[in-house]
Coordinates of C-alpha atoms in Angstrom, one line a residue:
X110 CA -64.1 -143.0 9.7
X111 CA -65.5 -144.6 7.0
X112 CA -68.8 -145.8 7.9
X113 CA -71.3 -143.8 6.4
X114 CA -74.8 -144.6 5.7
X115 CA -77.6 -143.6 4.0
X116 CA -80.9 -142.8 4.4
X117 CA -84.1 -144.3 4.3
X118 CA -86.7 -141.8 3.5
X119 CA -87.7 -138.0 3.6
X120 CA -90.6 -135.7 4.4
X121 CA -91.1 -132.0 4.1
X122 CA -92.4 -129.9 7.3
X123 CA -93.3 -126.7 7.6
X124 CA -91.1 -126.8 10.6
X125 CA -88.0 -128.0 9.0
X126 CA -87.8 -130.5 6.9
X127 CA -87.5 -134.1 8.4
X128 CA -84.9 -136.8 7.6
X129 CA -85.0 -140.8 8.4
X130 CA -81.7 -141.0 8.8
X131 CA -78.7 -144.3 9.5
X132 CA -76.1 -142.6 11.3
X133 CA -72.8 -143.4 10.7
X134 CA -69.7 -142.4 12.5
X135 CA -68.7 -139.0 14.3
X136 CA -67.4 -135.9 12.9
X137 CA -65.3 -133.5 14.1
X138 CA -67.4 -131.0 16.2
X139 CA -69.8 -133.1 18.7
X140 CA -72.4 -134.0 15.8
X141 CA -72.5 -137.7 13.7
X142 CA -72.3 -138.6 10.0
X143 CA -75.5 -139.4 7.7
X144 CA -76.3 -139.0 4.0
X145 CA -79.4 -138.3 2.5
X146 CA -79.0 -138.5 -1.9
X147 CA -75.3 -138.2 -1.7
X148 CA -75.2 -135.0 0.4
X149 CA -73.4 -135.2 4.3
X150 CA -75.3 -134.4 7.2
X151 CA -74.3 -133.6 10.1
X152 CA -76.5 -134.5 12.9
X153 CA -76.6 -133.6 16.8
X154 CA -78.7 -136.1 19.4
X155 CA -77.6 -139.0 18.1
X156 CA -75.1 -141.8 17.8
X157 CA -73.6 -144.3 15.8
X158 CA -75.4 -146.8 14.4
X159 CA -78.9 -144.9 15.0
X160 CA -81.7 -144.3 12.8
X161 CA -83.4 -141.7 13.1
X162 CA -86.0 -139.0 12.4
X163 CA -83.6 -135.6 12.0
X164 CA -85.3 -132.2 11.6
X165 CA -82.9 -129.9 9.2
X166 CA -81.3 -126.9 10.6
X167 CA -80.8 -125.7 7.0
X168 CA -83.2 -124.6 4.6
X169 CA -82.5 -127.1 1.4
X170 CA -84.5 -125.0 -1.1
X171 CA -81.8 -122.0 0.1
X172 CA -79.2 -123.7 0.2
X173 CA -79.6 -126.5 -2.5
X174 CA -76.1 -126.7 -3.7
X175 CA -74.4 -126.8 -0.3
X176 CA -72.1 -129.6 0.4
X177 CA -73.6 -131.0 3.7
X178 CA -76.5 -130.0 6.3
X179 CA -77.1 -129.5 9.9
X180 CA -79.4 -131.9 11.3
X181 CA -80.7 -132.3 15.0
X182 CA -82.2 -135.7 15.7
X183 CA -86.0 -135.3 17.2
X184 CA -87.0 -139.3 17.4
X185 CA -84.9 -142.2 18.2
X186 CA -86.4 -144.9 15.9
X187 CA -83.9 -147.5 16.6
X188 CA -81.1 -147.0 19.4
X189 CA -78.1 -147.3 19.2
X190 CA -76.2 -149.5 21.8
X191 CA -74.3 -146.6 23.1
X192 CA -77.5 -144.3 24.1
X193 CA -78.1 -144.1 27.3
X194 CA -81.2 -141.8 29.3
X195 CA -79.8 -138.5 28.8
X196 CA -78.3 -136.9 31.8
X197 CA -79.3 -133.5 31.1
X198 CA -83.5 -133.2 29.7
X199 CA -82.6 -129.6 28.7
X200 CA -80.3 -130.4 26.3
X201 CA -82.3 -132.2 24.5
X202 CA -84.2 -131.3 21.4
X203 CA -84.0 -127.8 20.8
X204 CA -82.5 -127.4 24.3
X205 CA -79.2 -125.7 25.3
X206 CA -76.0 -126.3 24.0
X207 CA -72.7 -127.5 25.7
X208 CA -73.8 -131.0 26.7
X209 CA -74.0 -132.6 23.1
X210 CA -73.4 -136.1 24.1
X211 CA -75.6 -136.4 27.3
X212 CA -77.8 -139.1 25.5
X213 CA -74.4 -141.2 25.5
X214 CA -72.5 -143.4 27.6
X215 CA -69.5 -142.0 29.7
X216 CA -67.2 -144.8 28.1
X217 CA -68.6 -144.7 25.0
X218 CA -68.1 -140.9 24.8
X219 CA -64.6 -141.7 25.2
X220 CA -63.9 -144.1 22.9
X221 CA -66.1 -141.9 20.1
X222 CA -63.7 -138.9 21.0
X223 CA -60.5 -140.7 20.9
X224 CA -62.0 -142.3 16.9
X225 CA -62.1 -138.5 16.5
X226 CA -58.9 -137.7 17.7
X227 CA -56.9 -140.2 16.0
X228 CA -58.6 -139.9 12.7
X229 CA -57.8 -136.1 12.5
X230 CA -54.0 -137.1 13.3
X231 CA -54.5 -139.8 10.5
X232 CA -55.6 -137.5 8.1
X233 CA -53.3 -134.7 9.2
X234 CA -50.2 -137.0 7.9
X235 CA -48.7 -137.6 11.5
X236 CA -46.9 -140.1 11.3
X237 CA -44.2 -140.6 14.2
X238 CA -46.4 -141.9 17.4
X239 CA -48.7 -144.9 16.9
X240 CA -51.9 -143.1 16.7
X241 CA -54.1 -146.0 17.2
X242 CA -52.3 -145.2 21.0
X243 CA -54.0 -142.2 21.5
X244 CA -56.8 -142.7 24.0
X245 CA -59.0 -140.3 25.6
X246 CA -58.3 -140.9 29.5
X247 CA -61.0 -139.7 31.9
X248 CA -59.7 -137.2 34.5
X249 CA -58.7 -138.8 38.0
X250 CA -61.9 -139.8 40.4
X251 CA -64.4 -138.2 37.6
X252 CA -66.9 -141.5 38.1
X253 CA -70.0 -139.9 36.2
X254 CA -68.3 -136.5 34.9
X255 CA -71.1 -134.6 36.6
X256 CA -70.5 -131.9 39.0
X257 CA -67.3 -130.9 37.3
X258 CA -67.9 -127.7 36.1
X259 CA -66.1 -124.8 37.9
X260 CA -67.0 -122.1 35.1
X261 CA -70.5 -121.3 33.8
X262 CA -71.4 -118.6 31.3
X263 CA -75.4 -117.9 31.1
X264 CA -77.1 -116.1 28.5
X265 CA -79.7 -113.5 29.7
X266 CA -83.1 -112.7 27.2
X267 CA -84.5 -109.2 26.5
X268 CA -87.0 -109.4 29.8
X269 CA -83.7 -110.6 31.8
X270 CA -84.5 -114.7 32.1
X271 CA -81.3 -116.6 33.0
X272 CA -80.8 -119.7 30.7
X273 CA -78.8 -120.7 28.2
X274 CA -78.1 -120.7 24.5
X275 CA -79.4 -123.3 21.9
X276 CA -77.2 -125.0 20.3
X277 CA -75.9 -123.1 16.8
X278 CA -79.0 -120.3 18.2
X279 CA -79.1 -117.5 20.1
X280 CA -82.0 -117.5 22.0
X281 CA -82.1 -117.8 25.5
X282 CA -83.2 -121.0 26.5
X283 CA -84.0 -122.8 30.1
X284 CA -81.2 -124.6 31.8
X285 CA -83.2 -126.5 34.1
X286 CA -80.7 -127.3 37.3
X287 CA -77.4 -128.0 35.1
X288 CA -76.1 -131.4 36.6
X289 CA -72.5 -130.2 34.4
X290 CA -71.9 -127.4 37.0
X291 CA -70.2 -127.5 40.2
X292 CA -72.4 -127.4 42.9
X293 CA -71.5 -124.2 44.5
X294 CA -72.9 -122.8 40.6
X295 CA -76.2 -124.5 41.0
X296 CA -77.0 -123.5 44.7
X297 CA -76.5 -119.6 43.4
X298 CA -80.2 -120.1 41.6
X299 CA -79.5 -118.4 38.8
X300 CA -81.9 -119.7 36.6
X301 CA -84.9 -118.1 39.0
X302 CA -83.4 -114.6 39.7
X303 CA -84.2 -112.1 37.0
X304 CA -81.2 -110.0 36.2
X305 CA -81.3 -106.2 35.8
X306 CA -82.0 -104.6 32.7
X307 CA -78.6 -104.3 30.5
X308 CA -77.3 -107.8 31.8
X309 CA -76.1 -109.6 28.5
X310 CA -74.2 -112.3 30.1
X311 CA -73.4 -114.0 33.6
X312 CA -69.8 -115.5 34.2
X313 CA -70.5 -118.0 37.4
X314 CA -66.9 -119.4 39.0
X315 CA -66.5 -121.6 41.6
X316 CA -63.0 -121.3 42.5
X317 CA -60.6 -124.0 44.2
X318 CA -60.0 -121.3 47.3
X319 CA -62.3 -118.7 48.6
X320 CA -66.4 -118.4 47.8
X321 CA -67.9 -118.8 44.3
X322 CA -68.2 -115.7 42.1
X323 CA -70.6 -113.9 40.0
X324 CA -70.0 -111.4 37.3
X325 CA -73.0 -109.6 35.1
X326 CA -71.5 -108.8 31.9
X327 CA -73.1 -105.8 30.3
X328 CA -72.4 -102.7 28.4
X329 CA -74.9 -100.4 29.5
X330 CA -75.7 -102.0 32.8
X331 CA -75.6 -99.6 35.9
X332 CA -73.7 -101.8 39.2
X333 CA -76.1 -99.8 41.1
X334 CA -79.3 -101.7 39.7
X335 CA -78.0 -104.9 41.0
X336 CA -79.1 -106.7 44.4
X337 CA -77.5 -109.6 45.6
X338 CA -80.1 -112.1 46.2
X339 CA -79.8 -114.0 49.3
X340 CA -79.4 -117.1 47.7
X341 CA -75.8 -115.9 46.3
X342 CA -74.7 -115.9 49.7
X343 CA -71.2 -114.6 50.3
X344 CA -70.4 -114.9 46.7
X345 CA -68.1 -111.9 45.6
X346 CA -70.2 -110.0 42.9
X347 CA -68.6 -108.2 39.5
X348 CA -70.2 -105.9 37.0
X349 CA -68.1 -105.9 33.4
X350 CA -69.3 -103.0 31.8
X351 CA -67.1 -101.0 28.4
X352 CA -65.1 -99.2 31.5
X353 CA -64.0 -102.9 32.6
X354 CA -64.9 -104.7 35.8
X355 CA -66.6 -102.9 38.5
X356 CA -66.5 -105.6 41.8
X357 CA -69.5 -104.7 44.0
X358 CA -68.7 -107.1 46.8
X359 CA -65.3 -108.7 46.8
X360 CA -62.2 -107.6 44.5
X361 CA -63.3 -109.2 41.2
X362 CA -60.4 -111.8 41.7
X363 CA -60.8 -115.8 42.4
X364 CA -58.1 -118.2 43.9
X365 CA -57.3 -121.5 42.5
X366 CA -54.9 -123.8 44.6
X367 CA -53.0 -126.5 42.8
X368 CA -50.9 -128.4 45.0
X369 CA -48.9 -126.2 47.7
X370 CA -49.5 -123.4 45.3
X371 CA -52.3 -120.6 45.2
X372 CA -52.9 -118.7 41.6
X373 CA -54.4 -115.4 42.1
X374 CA -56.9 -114.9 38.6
X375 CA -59.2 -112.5 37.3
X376 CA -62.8 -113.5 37.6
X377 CA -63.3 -112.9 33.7
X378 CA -59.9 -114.6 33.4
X379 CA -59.0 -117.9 31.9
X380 CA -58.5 -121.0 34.0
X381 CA -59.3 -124.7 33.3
X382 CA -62.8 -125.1 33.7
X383 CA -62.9 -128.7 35.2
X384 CA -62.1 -128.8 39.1
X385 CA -59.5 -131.5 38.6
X386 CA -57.6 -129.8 35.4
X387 CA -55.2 -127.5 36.6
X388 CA -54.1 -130.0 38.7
X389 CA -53.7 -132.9 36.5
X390 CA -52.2 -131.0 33.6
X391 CA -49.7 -129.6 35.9
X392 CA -48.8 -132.9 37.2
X393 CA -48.3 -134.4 33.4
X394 CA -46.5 -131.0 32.1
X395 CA -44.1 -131.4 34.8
X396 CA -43.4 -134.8 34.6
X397 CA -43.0 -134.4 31.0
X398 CA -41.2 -131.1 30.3
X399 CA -37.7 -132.0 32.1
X400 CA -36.5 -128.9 32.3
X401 CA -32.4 -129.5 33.1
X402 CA -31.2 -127.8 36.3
X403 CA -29.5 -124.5 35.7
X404 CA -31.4 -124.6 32.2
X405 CA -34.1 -122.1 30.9
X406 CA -38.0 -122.7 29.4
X407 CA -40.2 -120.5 28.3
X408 CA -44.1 -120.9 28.8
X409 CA -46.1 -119.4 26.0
X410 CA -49.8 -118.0 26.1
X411 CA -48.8 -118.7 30.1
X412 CA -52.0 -117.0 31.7
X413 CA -51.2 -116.6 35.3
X414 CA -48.2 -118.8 35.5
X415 CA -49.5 -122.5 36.1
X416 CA -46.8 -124.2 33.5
X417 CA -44.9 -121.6 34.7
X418 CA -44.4 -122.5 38.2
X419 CA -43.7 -126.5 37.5
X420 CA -40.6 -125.2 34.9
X421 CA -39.4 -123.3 37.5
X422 CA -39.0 -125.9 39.9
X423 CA -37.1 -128.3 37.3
X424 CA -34.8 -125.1 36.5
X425 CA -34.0 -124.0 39.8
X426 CA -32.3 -121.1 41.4
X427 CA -30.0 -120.9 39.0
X428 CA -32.0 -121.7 35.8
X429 CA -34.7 -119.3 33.8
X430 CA -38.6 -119.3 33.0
X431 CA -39.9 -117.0 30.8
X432 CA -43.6 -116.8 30.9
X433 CA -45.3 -114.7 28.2
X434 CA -49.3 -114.0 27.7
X435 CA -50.9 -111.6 25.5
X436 CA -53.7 -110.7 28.4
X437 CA -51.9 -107.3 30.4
X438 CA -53.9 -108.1 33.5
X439 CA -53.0 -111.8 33.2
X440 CA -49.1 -111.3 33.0
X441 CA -49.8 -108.8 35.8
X442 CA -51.3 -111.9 38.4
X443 CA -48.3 -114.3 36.8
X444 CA -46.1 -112.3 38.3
X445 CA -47.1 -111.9 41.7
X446 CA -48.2 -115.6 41.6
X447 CA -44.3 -116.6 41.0
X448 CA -43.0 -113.7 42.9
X449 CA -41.1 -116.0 45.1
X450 CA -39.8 -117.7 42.7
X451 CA -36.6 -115.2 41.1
X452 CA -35.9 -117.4 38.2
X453 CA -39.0 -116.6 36.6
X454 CA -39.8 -113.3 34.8
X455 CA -43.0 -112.6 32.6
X456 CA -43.6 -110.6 29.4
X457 CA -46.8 -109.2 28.5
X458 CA -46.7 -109.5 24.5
X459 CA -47.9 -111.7 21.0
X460 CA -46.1 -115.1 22.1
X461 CA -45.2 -115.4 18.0
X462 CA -43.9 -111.8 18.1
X463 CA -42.0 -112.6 21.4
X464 CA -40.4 -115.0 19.9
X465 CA -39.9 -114.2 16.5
X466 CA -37.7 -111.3 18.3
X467 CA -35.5 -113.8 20.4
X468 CA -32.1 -114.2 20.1
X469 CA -30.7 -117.7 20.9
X470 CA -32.2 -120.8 22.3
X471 CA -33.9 -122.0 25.0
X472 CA -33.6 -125.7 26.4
X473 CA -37.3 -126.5 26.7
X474 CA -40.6 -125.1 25.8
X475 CA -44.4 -125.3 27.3
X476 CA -47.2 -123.7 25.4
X477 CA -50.8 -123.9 25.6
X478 CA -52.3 -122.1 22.8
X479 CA -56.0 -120.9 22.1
X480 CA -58.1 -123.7 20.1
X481 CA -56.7 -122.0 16.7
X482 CA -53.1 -123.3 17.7
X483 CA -49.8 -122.3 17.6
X484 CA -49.7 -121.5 13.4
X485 CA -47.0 -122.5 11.4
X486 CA -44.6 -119.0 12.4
X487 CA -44.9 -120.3 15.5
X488 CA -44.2 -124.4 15.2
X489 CA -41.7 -123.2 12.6
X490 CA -39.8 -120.9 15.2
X491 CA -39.7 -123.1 18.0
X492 CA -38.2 -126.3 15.7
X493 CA -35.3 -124.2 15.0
X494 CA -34.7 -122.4 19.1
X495 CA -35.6 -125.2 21.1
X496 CA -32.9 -127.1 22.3
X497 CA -34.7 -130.0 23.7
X498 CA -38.1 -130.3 24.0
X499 CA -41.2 -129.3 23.4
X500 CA -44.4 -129.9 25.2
X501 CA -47.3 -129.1 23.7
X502 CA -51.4 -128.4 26.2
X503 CA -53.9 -128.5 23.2
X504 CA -57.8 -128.0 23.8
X505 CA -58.7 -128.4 20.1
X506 CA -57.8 -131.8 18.3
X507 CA -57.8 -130.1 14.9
X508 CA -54.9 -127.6 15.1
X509 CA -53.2 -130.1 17.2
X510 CA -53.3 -132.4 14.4
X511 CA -52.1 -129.8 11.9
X512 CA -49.3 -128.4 14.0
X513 CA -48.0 -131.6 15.0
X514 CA -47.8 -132.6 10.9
X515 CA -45.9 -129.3 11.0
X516 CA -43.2 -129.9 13.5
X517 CA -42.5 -133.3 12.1
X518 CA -41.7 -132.4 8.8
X519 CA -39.4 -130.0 10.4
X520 CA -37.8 -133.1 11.9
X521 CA -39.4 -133.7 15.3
X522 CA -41.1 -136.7 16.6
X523 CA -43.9 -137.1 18.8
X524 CA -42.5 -139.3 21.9
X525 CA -45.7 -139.0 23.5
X526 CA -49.4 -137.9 23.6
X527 CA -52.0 -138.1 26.3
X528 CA -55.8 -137.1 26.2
X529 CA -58.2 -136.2 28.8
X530 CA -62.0 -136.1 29.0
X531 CA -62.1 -132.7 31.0
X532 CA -65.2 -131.5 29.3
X533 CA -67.3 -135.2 30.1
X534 CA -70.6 -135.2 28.0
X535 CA -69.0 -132.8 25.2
X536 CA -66.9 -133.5 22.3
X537 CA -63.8 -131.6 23.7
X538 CA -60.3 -133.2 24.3
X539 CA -57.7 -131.7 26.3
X540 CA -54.4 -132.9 25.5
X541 CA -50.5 -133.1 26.1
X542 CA -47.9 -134.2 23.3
X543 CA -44.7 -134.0 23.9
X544 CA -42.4 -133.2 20.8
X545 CA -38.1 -134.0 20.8
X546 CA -35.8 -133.9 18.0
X547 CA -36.1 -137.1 15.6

């Protein structure tokens, strides 16, 4: 990522000061590369090869020494070929964050976050896969990438207006009809209800199995304030408060089916937040893991056993899966999701902890960590116990890229790496590598 440009002119506003601006190529993080007088700037609303008017985010008098600004682009003055009419007005301009590339094209998105991808591998030192192989793949039947959103979290302002947060802001901002989430989200109307006073947040799900669900986070709000509006239907309602969650209609508990398979999970609980992502990463862990019959795998930071459950057919009967999360209440649903399956056990604990206390090997490993990664303890632990293989389920390119360097100088190789757009019109990757012994 070497094309860098710079700019053509500045001018002072009272609002911010404004940039002309050549953008160059993308950075890590959703926004795109410019320079103004040497200095980096990182700029949201944009694309390569643009030039445009950027307002700073950053005060320059304040912070005259830093090594780059935060830009968001407010005027297009030349397009670039990739821009496209944005798919989402509210995001725009001092709009809401999580859609940072709706101004670009699908397949252009794609290509920009595989550049991303394989230039943090690049400069990570991997070296044992072809990285110019790594490819952002779009998830299975996902045409436009709108739509796809199963899990929403809105913000709530001081007079209880649903919306949205700005992007690197806290304020509350309008969503508008948020083409991103699934249906069953946007015919709850949450943007016109007014939520009850001590409402900070508001988790929306719209699970595989069973009717959406809605759940008011607060600290001081009372469940008895709240009235289901009509328009919620027979959506099963939550209140999180400091005492934890507090279901007002329903048992604060979603089901997601993958397969022949049903997952019971909390409805503040973690699970992939595109409808087609459990399913697809299942599909490509279990085709990649190959868990020997009569052997044993562990899944780390397993949540409520979806890696889990594919191990255990590969093991069999007489094999072992060991799934361990950190989240009580999570290992608690893994193991009456698997409870027919006797070969697996859970273990509510630190995963690096858990291991770190082991005793022997284990033939094969799964592990999908949070987007800081596994660490070096852990990718150090695992080269030495695992037998066979490792496969890991990454959501953040970065610590991917770091880890991976990690296990290769411990003498693995990378025998394969897939990429998935399962966040379409953001900068996020999901991703499966699959380590072996060089």
């Amino acid at each position: 990522m070497s094309m860098e440009a710079e700019p053509m002119s500045s001018t002072p506003t009272a609002g911010g000061r404004l940039l002309t601006l050549t953008i160059g190529p993308p950075a890590a993080g959703g926004t795109f590369v410019a320079r103004h007088e040497g200095r980096v700037v990182f700029v949201r609303g944009t694309a390569p090869g643009e030039t445009v008017t950027a307002r700073l985010l950053d005060d320059p008098e304040k912070q005259a020494d830093a090594r780059f600004w935060r830009a968001e682009a407010i005027d297009v003055l030349e397009a670039g070929v990739d821009r496209v009419p944005t798919i989402w007005e509210e995001s725009s301009v001092d709009g809401v964050g999580g859609a940072e590339w709706a101004h670009i094209a699908l397949p252009a998105q794609r290509r920009i976050a595989s550049e991303v991808m394989q230039e943090l591998l690049r400069r990570a030192g991997v070296t044992s896969y072809p990285i110019e192989q790594v490819q952002v793949e779009p998830a299975p039947h996902d045409l436009d990438g709108l739509g796809s959103r199963t899990r929403v979290r809105f913000a709530v302002d001081d007079e209880g207006r649903v919306g949205m947060r700005g992007w690197r802001s806290h304020d509350v901002r309008d969503a508008g009809e948020n083409p991103l989430a699934s249906p069953e989200i946007r015919d709850l109307g949450l943007g016109e209800w007014t939520a009850p006073e001590g409402t900070e947040a508001i988790d929306a799900v719209a699970p595989s199995a069973g009717p959406a669900s809605v759940v008011l986070i607060g600290r001081d709000l009372d469940p008895a304030s709240v009235v289901i509006p009509e328009a919620w239907g027979d959506a099963d309602v939550s209140v999180r408060t400091g005492r934890g969650l507090v279901p007002l209609r329903g048992d604060g508990l979603v089901h997601e089916r993958v397969g022949e398979r049903l997952f019971t999970v909390s409805a503040t609980g973690f699970w992939q937040g595109h409808r087609r992502a459990a399913e697809l990463l299942s599909e490509v862990v279990e085709r990649t893991l190959k868990a020997p019959h009569g052997g044993s795998a562990w899944d780390l930071y397993g949540g409520v056993g979806l890696f889990a459950a594919a191990a255990a057919q590969q093991v069999g009967p007489e094999g072992t899966v060991i799934t361990v999360e950190g989240n009580r209440r999570a290992s608690q649903l893994a193991a009456e999701n698997l409870e027919d399956l006797p070969q697996v056990s859970t273990a509510t604990a630190d995963v690096v902890d858990w291991v770190r206390a082991r005793r022997g090997g284990v033939d094969v490993v799964v592990l999908d960590p949070p987007r800081s990664g596994a660490g070096a303890e852990l990718v150090g632990l695992l080269t030495k116990v695992v037998r066979q293989r490792i496969v890991y389920v990454s959501c953040e390119p970065s610590t991917l890229a770091r880890d991976l360097a990690l296990a290769e100088k411990a003498g693995w190789k990378i025998v394969d790496l897939r990429a998935f757009d399962l966040f379409p019109h953001t900068h996020h990757v999901e991703s499966v590598t699959v380590l072996e012994r060089a």
